[in-house]
Short mmCIF file of C-alpha atoms in Angstrom, two decimals:
data_model
loop_
_atom_site.label_atom_id
_atom_site.label_comp_id
_atom_site.label_asym_id
_atom_site.label_seq_id
_atom_site.Cartn_x
_atom_site.Cartn_y
_atom_site.Cartn_z
CA MET J 1 0.02 -0.02 -0.10
CA THR J 2 1.29 3.31 -0.86
CA LYS J 3 0.50 6.58 0.64
CA ARG J 4 1.35 10.19 0.53
CA SER J 5 2.24 11.80 3.85
CA GLY J 6 -0.08 10.57 6.53
CA ILE J 7 -1.75 8.04 4.28
CA LEU J 8 -1.63 4.84 6.29
CA PHE J 9 -3.66 1.90 7.35
CA ALA J 10 -5.11 1.35 10.73
CA VAL J 11 -3.33 -0.83 13.10
CA GLY J 12 -5.28 -3.79 14.42
CA ALA J 13 -6.10 -7.16 15.68
CA THR J 14 -7.84 -9.93 13.78
CA VAL J 15 -11.13 -9.09 12.20
CA ALA J 16 -13.69 -11.76 12.30
CA GLY J 17 -15.28 -12.25 8.85
CA LEU J 18 -15.37 -14.52 5.86
CA VAL J 19 -12.99 -14.43 2.98
CA THR J 20 -14.87 -15.11 -0.15
CA ALA J 21 -13.91 -16.47 -3.45
CA ALA J 22 -13.89 -14.01 -6.33
CA PRO J 23 -16.98 -13.78 -8.55
CA SER J 24 -16.95 -15.99 -11.56
CA PRO J 25 -15.23 -14.74 -14.76
CA ALA J 26 -18.51 -15.05 -16.70
CA THR J 27 -20.31 -12.70 -14.28
CA ALA J 28 -17.21 -10.38 -14.03
CA ASP J 29 -17.11 -9.96 -17.87
CA ILE J 30 -20.66 -8.53 -18.33
CA GLY J 31 -19.54 -4.86 -17.92
CA ALA J 32 -16.53 -5.27 -20.20
CA GLN J 33 -18.66 -6.25 -23.24
CA ARG J 34 -19.96 -2.59 -23.42
CA ALA J 35 -16.53 -0.98 -23.97
CA VAL J 36 -15.75 0.37 -27.38
CA SER J 37 -12.58 1.11 -29.20
CA LEU J 38 -10.28 3.78 -27.80
CA LYS J 39 -9.70 7.16 -29.54
CA TRP J 40 -6.37 8.61 -28.60
CA THR J 41 -5.45 12.31 -29.00
CA ASP J 42 -1.98 13.81 -28.69
CA CYS J 43 -1.12 15.17 -25.21
CA ALA J 44 2.61 15.17 -25.48
CA THR J 45 4.87 16.62 -22.87
CA LYS J 46 8.51 17.58 -22.81
CA SER J 47 9.50 14.29 -21.05
CA SER J 48 6.94 12.21 -23.00
CA PRO J 49 6.86 13.55 -26.66
CA THR J 50 4.62 10.69 -27.89
CA LEU J 51 2.15 10.68 -25.03
CA GLN J 52 -1.46 10.20 -26.03
CA CYS J 53 -4.61 10.67 -23.96
CA SER J 54 -8.03 9.06 -24.08
CA SER J 55 -10.93 7.94 -21.83
CA VAL J 56 -13.26 4.99 -21.64
CA ARG J 57 -16.77 4.51 -20.32
CA THR J 58 -17.37 1.72 -17.81
CA PRO J 59 -20.44 0.62 -15.83
CA LEU J 60 -20.66 2.08 -12.39
CA ASP J 61 -22.18 -1.35 -11.34
CA HIS J 62 -20.72 -4.14 -13.31
CA ASP J 63 -23.64 -6.34 -12.41
CA ASN J 64 -25.90 -3.78 -14.13
CA PRO J 65 -24.15 -3.08 -17.32
CA SER J 66 -27.04 -1.29 -18.88
CA GLY J 67 -27.12 1.27 -15.99
CA ARG J 68 -25.18 4.33 -15.09
CA GLU J 69 -21.63 4.76 -16.65
CA ILE J 70 -18.59 6.53 -15.31
CA SER J 71 -15.35 7.46 -17.22
CA LEU J 72 -11.77 6.47 -16.72
CA ALA J 73 -8.95 8.82 -17.88
CA LEU J 74 -6.07 7.14 -19.81
CA THR J 75 -2.76 7.86 -21.14
CA ARG J 76 -0.54 5.81 -23.58
CA VAL J 77 2.90 5.82 -25.05
CA PRO J 78 2.27 3.69 -28.16
CA HIS J 79 4.54 0.78 -29.44
CA THR J 80 6.85 1.49 -32.25
CA SER J 81 8.33 -1.93 -32.84
CA LYS J 82 7.14 -4.42 -35.46
CA THR J 83 6.99 -6.82 -32.61
CA PHE J 84 3.97 -5.93 -30.55
CA GLN J 85 3.32 -7.62 -27.26
CA GLY J 86 0.01 -5.81 -26.49
CA PRO J 87 -1.00 -3.26 -23.83
CA LEU J 88 0.99 -2.90 -20.60
CA LEU J 89 -1.15 -1.35 -17.98
CA VAL J 90 0.66 0.41 -15.15
CA ASN J 91 -0.55 1.32 -11.66
CA PRO J 92 1.34 3.18 -8.90
CA GLY J 93 -0.84 2.00 -6.00
CA GLY J 94 -3.18 3.66 -3.49
CA PRO J 95 -5.96 3.08 -3.61
CA GLY J 96 -6.31 6.73 -4.71
CA GLY J 97 -3.18 7.12 -6.79
CA SER J 98 -3.23 8.70 -10.23
CA GLY J 99 -1.55 6.58 -12.90
CA LEU J 100 -1.59 8.92 -15.74
CA SER J 101 2.10 10.00 -15.36
CA MET J 102 3.13 6.36 -15.01
CA ALA J 103 2.90 5.57 -18.76
CA GLY J 104 5.58 8.03 -19.72
CA PHE J 105 7.74 7.04 -16.92
CA VAL J 106 7.64 3.44 -17.42
CA ALA J 107 8.21 3.75 -21.21
CA ALA J 108 11.17 5.95 -20.58
CA SER J 109 12.69 3.84 -17.90
CA LEU J 110 12.61 0.53 -19.67
CA PRO J 111 15.15 -0.24 -22.39
CA LYS J 112 13.97 1.28 -25.70
CA ALA J 113 13.86 -2.00 -27.48
CA VAL J 114 11.46 -3.43 -24.81
CA ALA J 115 9.22 -0.41 -24.24
CA ALA J 116 8.82 -0.20 -28.16
CA GLN J 117 7.02 -3.50 -28.03
CA TYR J 118 4.15 -2.35 -25.80
CA ASP J 119 1.46 0.20 -25.64
CA VAL J 120 2.25 1.51 -22.13
CA ILE J 121 -1.01 2.60 -20.70
CA GLY J 122 -1.54 4.57 -17.40
CA PHE J 123 -5.03 5.20 -15.95
CA ASP J 124 -6.83 7.02 -13.20
CA PRO J 125 -8.95 4.36 -11.45
CA ARG J 126 -12.55 5.03 -10.78
CA GLY J 127 -13.02 8.12 -8.58
CA VAL J 128 -9.46 9.26 -9.11
CA GLY J 129 -8.05 12.37 -10.68
CA LYS J 130 -9.34 13.06 -14.20
CA SER J 131 -11.63 10.10 -14.25
CA ARG J 132 -15.23 11.17 -13.69
CA PRO J 133 -16.76 11.52 -11.20
CA ALA J 134 -13.85 12.19 -8.93
CA LEU J 135 -14.31 11.96 -5.22
CA ASP J 136 -13.52 14.70 -2.68
CA CYS J 137 -15.49 14.07 0.58
CA VAL J 138 -14.14 16.85 2.73
CA PRO J 139 -11.90 19.49 1.08
CA LYS J 140 -8.90 20.65 3.02
CA TYR J 141 -9.53 17.86 5.69
CA SER J 142 -5.82 17.57 6.27
CA ASP J 143 -5.04 21.26 6.44
CA PRO J 144 -2.72 22.35 9.34
CA VAL J 145 -2.72 22.55 12.27
CA ARG J 146 -4.51 19.29 13.09
CA PRO J 147 -5.02 17.77 16.54
CA ASP J 148 -2.04 15.62 17.72
CA SER J 149 -2.74 12.07 16.68
CA VAL J 150 -1.44 10.64 19.99
CA PRO J 151 -4.14 11.30 22.58
CA ARG J 152 -3.15 12.43 26.08
CA SER J 153 -6.71 12.28 27.35
CA LEU J 154 -10.09 10.81 26.46
CA ARG J 155 -11.10 14.34 25.42
CA ASP J 156 -8.11 14.40 22.94
CA GLU J 157 -9.12 11.02 21.65
CA GLN J 158 -12.77 12.09 21.19
CA VAL J 159 -11.64 15.24 19.08
CA ASN J 160 -10.09 12.92 16.50
CA ARG J 161 -12.81 10.40 16.79
CA ASN J 162 -15.33 13.12 15.95
CA ARG J 163 -13.23 14.18 12.96
CA ALA J 164 -13.28 10.71 11.47
CA ARG J 165 -16.99 10.32 12.09
CA PHE J 166 -17.50 13.67 10.38
CA PHE J 167 -15.46 12.53 7.31
CA ALA J 168 -17.42 9.23 7.03
CA ALA J 169 -20.82 10.94 7.29
CA ALA J 170 -19.73 13.61 4.78
CA CYS J 171 -18.65 10.95 2.28
CA GLY J 172 -22.02 9.20 2.69
CA LYS J 173 -23.96 12.33 2.23
CA LYS J 174 -22.03 13.53 -0.78
CA TYR J 175 -21.63 10.23 -2.68
CA PRO J 176 -24.39 7.91 -1.70
CA ASP J 177 -24.76 6.58 -5.24
CA LEU J 178 -20.99 5.99 -5.79
CA LEU J 179 -19.70 4.58 -2.49
CA PRO J 180 -21.29 1.09 -2.95
CA TYR J 181 -19.18 0.68 -6.09
CA MET J 182 -15.89 2.05 -4.81
CA ASP J 183 -13.98 -1.35 -4.22
CA THR J 184 -11.21 -3.38 -5.57
CA VAL J 185 -13.31 -5.98 -7.46
CA SER J 186 -15.04 -3.20 -9.40
CA ALA J 187 -11.70 -1.52 -10.19
CA ALA J 188 -10.32 -4.87 -11.41
CA LYS J 189 -13.32 -5.23 -13.75
CA ASP J 190 -12.50 -1.83 -15.10
CA LEU J 191 -9.16 -3.12 -16.06
CA ASP J 192 -10.85 -5.68 -18.22
CA VAL J 193 -12.93 -2.85 -19.87
CA ILE J 194 -9.65 -1.20 -20.76
CA ARG J 195 -8.26 -4.41 -22.03
CA ARG J 196 -11.19 -4.96 -24.29
CA ALA J 197 -11.30 -1.38 -25.45
CA ALA J 198 -7.52 -1.62 -26.38
CA GLY J 199 -8.49 -4.67 -28.63
CA ALA J 200 -6.21 -7.10 -26.66
CA PRO J 201 -7.09 -10.71 -25.93
CA LYS J 202 -4.88 -10.70 -22.94
CA LEU J 203 -3.41 -8.15 -20.47
CA ASN J 204 0.06 -7.26 -19.36
CA TYR J 205 0.27 -5.46 -16.13
CA LEU J 206 2.79 -3.82 -13.83
CA GLY J 207 1.54 -2.79 -10.43
CA TYR J 208 3.21 -1.24 -7.29
CA SER J 209 2.00 -1.36 -3.69
CA TYR J 210 -1.84 -1.54 -3.62
CA GLY J 211 -1.59 -2.14 -7.33
CA THR J 212 -0.34 -5.62 -6.46
CA TYR J 213 -3.53 -6.45 -4.80
CA LEU J 214 -5.51 -4.96 -7.69
CA GLY J 215 -3.54 -7.06 -10.10
CA SER J 216 -3.98 -10.21 -8.06
CA VAL J 217 -7.76 -9.58 -7.95
CA TYR J 218 -7.87 -9.11 -11.69
CA ALA J 219 -5.90 -12.38 -12.04
CA LYS J 220 -8.45 -14.10 -9.86
CA LEU J 221 -11.37 -12.83 -11.87
CA PHE J 222 -9.83 -13.37 -15.35
CA PRO J 223 -7.01 -15.86 -15.16
CA ASP J 224 -7.21 -16.67 -18.77
CA ARG J 225 -6.74 -13.05 -19.78
CA VAL J 226 -3.37 -12.60 -18.02
CA ARG J 227 -0.37 -12.55 -20.25
CA ARG J 228 2.31 -11.12 -18.09
CA LEU J 229 1.94 -9.87 -14.51
CA VAL J 230 4.57 -7.97 -12.53
CA LEU J 231 3.83 -7.15 -8.89
CA ASP J 232 6.25 -4.88 -7.04
CA SER J 233 6.16 -4.36 -3.18
CA ASN J 234 3.41 -6.65 -2.38
CA VAL J 235 0.40 -6.28 -0.17
CA ASP J 236 -0.33 -9.33 1.97
CA PRO J 237 -3.62 -10.63 0.50
CA THR J 238 -4.50 -12.50 3.61
CA GLY J 239 -4.65 -9.29 5.85
CA ILE J 240 -6.99 -7.09 3.88
CA TRP J 241 -7.14 -4.57 5.33
CA TYR J 242 -7.03 -4.22 9.14
CA ASP J 243 -4.52 -6.97 10.03
CA ASP J 244 -2.01 -5.78 7.43
CA ASN J 245 -1.43 -2.69 9.51
CA ILE J 246 0.00 -4.36 12.54
CA SER J 247 3.08 -5.42 10.59
CA GLN J 248 3.06 -2.16 8.61
CA ASP J 249 3.24 -0.09 11.80
CA TYR J 250 6.13 -2.04 13.06
CA ALA J 251 7.98 -1.95 9.72
CA PHE J 252 7.51 1.82 9.48
CA ASP J 253 8.89 2.25 12.84
CA ALA J 254 11.95 0.17 11.96
CA ARG J 255 12.45 2.37 8.90
CA HIS J 256 12.43 5.47 11.16
CA LYS J 257 15.10 3.80 13.33
CA ALA J 258 17.11 3.21 10.13
CA PHE J 259 16.82 6.91 9.38
CA ALA J 260 18.04 7.74 12.85
CA ALA J 261 21.07 5.44 12.40
CA TRP J 262 21.80 7.01 9.07
CA VAL J 263 21.82 10.48 10.70
CA ALA J 264 24.07 9.23 13.51
CA LYS J 265 26.50 7.88 11.02
CA TYR J 266 26.87 11.44 9.71
CA HIS J 267 27.10 13.18 13.08
CA GLY J 268 29.89 15.30 11.62
CA THR J 269 27.47 16.80 9.09
CA TYR J 270 24.24 16.99 11.16
CA GLY J 271 25.51 17.35 14.69
CA LEU J 272 22.79 15.27 16.27
CA GLY J 273 25.03 12.63 17.86
CA SER J 274 26.63 9.30 16.95
CA ASP J 275 24.16 7.15 18.92
CA PRO J 276 21.12 6.23 16.89
CA ALA J 277 18.98 5.83 19.95
CA LYS J 278 19.82 9.36 21.02
CA VAL J 279 19.11 10.76 17.62
CA GLU J 280 15.69 9.16 17.65
CA ALA J 281 15.08 10.59 21.06
CA ALA J 282 16.00 13.94 19.79
CA TRP J 283 13.35 13.52 17.03
CA TYR J 284 10.61 12.77 19.58
CA ARG J 285 11.74 15.78 21.54
CA MET J 286 11.30 17.82 18.41
CA ARG J 287 7.77 16.29 17.89
CA ASP J 288 6.88 17.25 21.51
CA ALA J 289 8.15 20.83 20.96
CA VAL J 290 6.05 21.42 17.85
CA ARG J 291 3.13 19.80 19.47
CA LYS J 292 3.22 22.69 22.00
CA HIS J 293 4.29 25.38 19.57
CA PRO J 294 3.78 24.48 15.99
CA ALA J 295 6.65 25.59 13.71
CA GLY J 296 5.78 28.61 11.71
CA LYS J 297 2.14 28.08 13.02
CA LYS J 298 1.97 25.26 10.48
CA VAL J 299 3.84 22.25 11.59
CA GLY J 300 2.49 20.58 14.65
CA ALA J 301 3.02 17.02 15.77
CA SER J 302 0.62 15.45 13.24
CA GLU J 303 2.26 17.57 10.41
CA LEU J 304 5.75 16.55 11.52
CA ASP J 305 4.60 12.88 11.31
CA ASP J 306 3.42 13.55 7.68
CA THR J 307 6.64 15.28 6.76
CA PHE J 308 8.87 12.47 7.84
CA LEU J 309 6.67 9.51 6.72
CA PRO J 310 7.89 9.73 3.06
CA GLY J 311 11.37 8.86 4.38
CA GLY J 312 10.00 5.54 5.37
CA TYR J 313 9.05 5.02 1.78
CA TYR J 314 12.22 6.16 0.11
CA ASN J 315 15.67 6.83 1.61
CA GLY J 316 16.47 9.38 -1.07
CA TYR J 317 14.56 11.83 0.97
CA TRP J 318 16.76 11.34 4.04
CA PRO J 319 19.29 14.13 3.37
CA VAL J 320 16.60 16.80 2.99
CA LEU J 321 14.79 15.48 6.09
CA ALA J 322 17.96 15.29 8.09
CA GLU J 323 18.83 18.89 7.27
CA ALA J 324 15.41 20.16 8.44
CA PHE J 325 15.79 17.95 11.61
CA ALA J 326 19.09 19.32 12.39
CA GLY J 327 18.23 22.79 11.57
CA TYR J 328 15.41 22.77 14.04
CA VAL J 329 17.14 20.98 16.82
CA ASN J 330 20.43 22.91 16.64
CA HIS J 331 19.38 26.23 15.42
CA LYS J 332 15.64 26.56 16.12
CA ASP J 333 15.12 26.95 12.39
CA GLU J 334 11.41 26.64 12.00
CA LYS J 335 11.49 27.68 8.34
CA ALA J 336 13.47 24.46 7.52
CA LEU J 337 10.66 22.33 9.03
CA VAL J 338 7.91 24.31 7.20
CA LYS J 339 9.80 23.98 3.90
CA ALA J 340 10.14 20.22 4.39
CA TYR J 341 6.36 19.96 5.29
CA GLU J 342 5.40 21.84 2.27
CA ARG J 343 7.56 19.54 0.06
CA PHE J 344 6.67 16.24 1.68
CA GLY J 345 3.66 16.48 4.05
CA ALA J 346 1.24 19.03 2.81
CA VAL J 347 -2.00 17.76 1.19
CA ASP J 348 -3.36 19.58 -1.82
CA ALA J 349 -6.57 19.01 -3.84
CA GLU J 350 -5.05 15.90 -5.40
CA GLY J 351 -4.35 14.68 -1.87
CA ASP J 352 -7.87 15.32 -0.81
CA ASN J 353 -9.10 13.20 -3.73
CA GLY J 354 -6.67 10.44 -3.02
CA TYR J 355 -7.63 10.14 0.59
CA SER J 356 -11.33 10.11 -0.31
CA VAL J 357 -10.75 7.27 -2.75
CA TYR J 358 -8.42 5.48 -0.33
CA THR J 359 -11.11 5.49 2.47
CA ALA J 360 -13.91 4.69 0.06
CA VAL J 361 -12.13 1.56 -1.30
CA GLN J 362 -10.51 0.43 2.00
CA CYS J 363 -13.72 0.73 3.97
CA ARG J 364 -15.72 -1.08 1.36
CA ASP J 365 -13.37 -3.85 0.50
CA ALA J 366 -13.31 -5.54 3.93
CA GLN J 367 -14.76 -5.58 7.34
CA TRP J 368 -13.43 -3.15 10.08
CA PRO J 369 -14.19 -3.33 13.76
CA ARG J 370 -17.30 -1.31 14.65
CA ASP J 371 -16.45 -1.38 18.41
CA TRP J 372 -14.05 1.57 18.99
CA ASN J 373 -12.59 -0.13 22.03
CA VAL J 374 -10.92 -2.55 19.66
CA TRP J 375 -9.29 0.25 17.65
CA ARG J 376 -8.11 2.03 20.94
CA SER J 377 -6.70 -1.17 22.50
CA ASP J 378 -4.74 -2.12 19.34
CA ALA J 379 -3.40 1.46 18.90
CA TRP J 380 -1.90 1.56 22.31
CA ARG J 381 -0.65 -1.99 22.14
CA VAL J 382 1.38 -1.05 19.02
CA HIS J 383 2.23 2.30 20.18
CA ASP J 384 4.17 0.77 23.21
CA LYS J 385 6.59 -0.92 20.96
CA ALA J 386 6.35 1.13 17.62
CA PRO J 387 5.14 4.64 18.48
CA LEU J 388 5.97 6.32 15.12
CA MET J 389 2.68 5.71 13.19
CA ALA J 390 0.52 3.59 15.49
CA TRP J 391 -1.96 6.42 16.32
CA SER J 392 -1.71 8.41 13.11
CA ASN J 393 -2.49 5.12 11.28
CA THR J 394 -5.41 4.60 13.43
CA TRP J 395 -6.94 7.95 12.70
CA TYR J 396 -6.17 7.82 9.02
CA ASN J 397 -8.44 4.64 8.86
CA ALA J 398 -10.83 5.54 11.58
CA PRO J 399 -13.69 6.70 9.23
CA CYS J 400 -14.01 2.88 8.37
CA ALA J 401 -15.38 2.36 11.94
CA ASP J 402 -18.42 4.38 10.94
CA TRP J 403 -18.53 3.85 7.16
CA PRO J 404 -21.99 4.42 5.69
CA VAL J 405 -21.78 1.41 3.23
CA GLU J 406 -21.72 -2.16 4.41
CA PRO J 407 -18.44 -3.87 3.80
CA LEU J 408 -17.65 -6.64 1.38
CA ASN J 409 -15.46 -9.72 2.03
CA PRO J 410 -11.87 -9.77 0.70
CA VAL J 411 -11.26 -11.78 -2.52
CA ARG J 412 -9.22 -15.01 -1.85
CA VAL J 413 -6.59 -14.41 -4.47
CA ALA J 414 -4.96 -17.86 -4.36
CA ASN J 415 -4.41 -18.83 -8.00
CA HIS J 416 -3.17 -21.98 -9.74
CA GLY J 417 -4.12 -21.12 -13.29
CA LEU J 418 -1.74 -18.30 -14.29
CA PRO J 419 1.25 -18.03 -16.56
CA PRO J 420 4.52 -17.17 -14.76
CA VAL J 421 4.07 -14.19 -12.49
CA LEU J 422 7.11 -12.02 -11.41
CA LEU J 423 7.15 -10.52 -7.98
CA PHE J 424 9.57 -8.06 -6.52
CA GLN J 425 10.10 -7.31 -2.77
CA ALA J 426 12.48 -5.43 -0.56
CA THR J 427 13.26 -7.19 2.72
CA ASP J 428 13.02 -4.00 4.83
CA ASP J 429 9.95 -2.35 3.04
CA GLY J 430 8.01 -0.39 5.52
CA ALA J 431 4.68 0.10 3.63
CA THR J 432 4.29 -3.51 2.42
CA PRO J 433 6.44 -5.69 4.72
CA TYR J 434 8.54 -8.59 3.31
CA GLU J 435 6.19 -11.25 4.70
CA GLY J 436 3.53 -10.06 2.36
CA GLY J 437 5.68 -10.73 -0.65
CA VAL J 438 6.41 -14.23 0.47
CA THR J 439 2.64 -14.90 1.26
CA LEU J 440 1.60 -13.67 -2.22
CA HIS J 441 4.39 -15.81 -3.85
CA ARG J 442 2.90 -18.90 -2.23
CA GLU J 443 -0.71 -17.82 -3.11
CA LEU J 444 0.22 -17.50 -6.85
CA ARG J 445 1.47 -20.92 -7.81
CA GLY J 446 4.31 -20.83 -10.25
CA SER J 447 5.20 -17.30 -9.53
CA SER J 448 8.77 -16.15 -9.08
CA LEU J 449 9.97 -13.87 -6.23
CA VAL J 450 12.95 -11.56 -6.62
CA VAL J 451 14.16 -10.06 -3.39
CA GLU J 452 16.27 -6.93 -2.83
CA GLN J 453 18.26 -7.99 0.28
CA GLY J 454 18.43 -5.27 2.89
CA GLY J 455 16.45 -2.79 0.75
CA GLY J 456 14.03 -0.50 2.58
CA ASN J 457 12.45 1.32 -0.26
CA HIS J 458 8.86 0.84 -1.22
CA GLY J 459 8.72 0.21 -5.01
CA VAL J 460 12.08 -1.19 -6.27
CA THR J 461 12.02 -1.88 -9.99
CA LEU J 462 12.71 1.05 -12.42
CA GLY J 463 14.19 2.95 -9.29
CA GLY J 464 17.84 2.56 -10.12
CA ASN J 465 18.76 -0.97 -9.20
CA ALA J 466 20.22 -2.59 -12.32
CA CYS J 467 19.94 -6.15 -10.98
CA LEU J 468 16.25 -5.85 -10.33
CA ASP J 469 15.61 -4.14 -13.63
CA LYS J 470 17.36 -6.89 -15.58
CA PHE J 471 14.88 -9.52 -14.24
CA LEU J 472 11.95 -7.14 -15.10
CA THR J 473 13.34 -6.52 -18.65
CA ASP J 474 13.94 -10.12 -19.42
CA TYR J 475 10.37 -10.95 -18.28
CA LEU J 476 8.72 -8.25 -20.41
CA ALA J 477 10.94 -9.06 -23.37
CA LYS J 478 10.88 -12.78 -23.34
CA GLY J 479 8.59 -13.98 -20.46
CA THR J 480 11.44 -15.58 -18.57
CA VAL J 481 11.46 -15.62 -14.86
CA PRO J 482 14.20 -16.90 -12.35
CA ARG J 483 13.77 -20.22 -10.79
CA GLY J 484 15.53 -20.74 -7.46
CA LYS J 485 16.08 -23.98 -5.49
CA GLY J 486 14.39 -22.66 -2.31
CA ALA J 487 10.68 -22.54 -1.66
CA ASP J 488 10.31 -18.77 -0.98
CA VAL J 489 12.97 -16.91 -2.94
CA ASP J 490 14.01 -17.30 -6.64
CA ALA J 491 16.62 -14.63 -7.01
CA VAL J 492 18.34 -12.05 -4.73
CA CYS J 493 19.81 -8.74 -5.55
CA ALA J 494 21.94 -6.40 -3.44
CA LYS J 495 20.22 -3.30 -2.27
CA THR J 496 20.71 0.21 -3.77
CA PRO J 497 23.28 2.11 -1.55
CA ASP J 498 21.99 4.49 0.99
CA PRO J 499 22.35 8.21 -0.04
CA LYS J 500 25.04 10.57 1.05
CA PRO J 501 24.42 13.91 2.85
CA ALA J 502 23.71 16.75 0.43
CA THR J 503 25.66 19.61 1.83
CA GLY J 504 27.52 22.45 0.29
CA LYS J 505 27.06 23.57 -3.24
CA ALA J 506 28.35 20.49 -4.84
CA GLY J 507 26.16 18.26 -2.65
CA LYS J 508 23.09 20.33 -3.11
CA ALA J 509 23.67 20.27 -6.91
CA ALA J 510 23.98 16.48 -6.77
CA SER J 511 20.75 16.46 -4.73
CA ARG J 512 18.91 18.41 -7.38
CA THR J 513 20.18 16.02 -9.89
CA GLY J 514 19.02 13.07 -7.92
CA ALA J 515 15.56 14.67 -7.61
CA GLU J 516 15.36 14.13 -11.34
CA SER J 517 16.57 10.56 -11.20
CA ARG J 518 14.56 7.59 -11.77
CA GLY J 519 14.44 6.73 -8.10
CA SER J 520 13.02 10.08 -7.12
CA ALA J 521 10.64 10.28 -10.08
CA LEU J 522 9.35 6.78 -9.23
CA HIS J 523 8.75 7.53 -5.64
CA GLY J 524 7.09 10.82 -6.39
CA MET J 525 4.48 8.89 -8.38
CA LEU J 526 4.14 6.26 -5.64
CA GLY J 527 3.38 8.96 -3.06
CA PHE J 528 -0.27 7.89 -2.70
CA ARG J 529 -0.48 4.80 -0.44
CA ASN J 530 -0.85 1.18 -0.19
#
């Protein structure tokens, strides 16, 4: 699961509830039969000079294909090779992430000879971005300064509880006709509408984060329509969605400790100490200070959490975050924190849309506890050992405790009828912990799992690791996957090295160059959740 700052899952205990099998492919195909051929128009950009745009109509309710339609926005970089392998749909995760910019990025990042063999297609899922209608339940819901996520009294807790209830009620009042159809199964059926409109008998797909679950559900619904399937940074399909967040909270806390250790390694640069534990303690003292007196009247405790969360997704952000951290602690530089917040943590209209879709899909996809005592107990239990995101995670998902639409049951994605599927997973991923990749590998019989040993970034292919990208390229070019002797891992790549501090003119220039690198570009697009 991927998220922009603050976009996390609730922590939790086991939720009682059935896990159902997916609808039959025959039923799932009803809506797809209505799609027509796509009409592409030029929408070139400087970085994607051959980019084209289109849209496709899809049933709001796939079980009622003659009813209301909605539209999905699409982009495409068309193939140029005589060898044509069909459409390659790409998804950056979420739910709630826009995929329109992914087409140009993926086409430019793959070797030219491989990209030329595919129509690389990006899309905004239902409710997202330029698709219509687009959701925005409560504009400016995350504007600063918000209440501290960690309650110090029952009154504090009730303030955030009321905010979450208000958000759920506002969504229900504003979109009563849409919310019943904001779910992963509906989104997966939309993929098949796109496939049919593109005139392809089978689909190629590359999904990151939540996109791995979307792809797995599509494969369950339409196993005979899967040609090549790449899943990067994998959601644990057995924990949708409440249980997945226990391991996620612990994993993000571990990534924060890794950040503190990196800062301690460069004590000579940042002056925050050479003991990782003391650096981490200094961060929490900073958090307490801005809780009492928000930096620049904009960055309180919750905004600070949002600012540093992206560092758990991508260590390329560590130098900038460390400078802001050191500036505040050593020099009381509030402007540095505000600048970092505006870059990494602030939520704009796109973020409002993303969070609205996130909650709509997550709350509809699966059962969540309705007893608030369960949420409270779990949040404090996790907070005791992994305090970084336990409570902010809880509040991010708290609307699901009062969601106005009854939940579905998660799809059991176990699949024995697919061609070889290629999975990628970093061992220290915070957003989708390693165990999820191993679980999905076991669920998808015949799949191949490539591991980035020691890697902590979320989203690892096309991010600068040549070893990982070679496996991806071979698969897209020839359909080949590695086969290891072990049960869980088929191939291992060394991690991409951690960044260096970006100080001085030369360092800052290198940092600006790095911001344009594939790694930075990729993680900018993966900024919206799961």
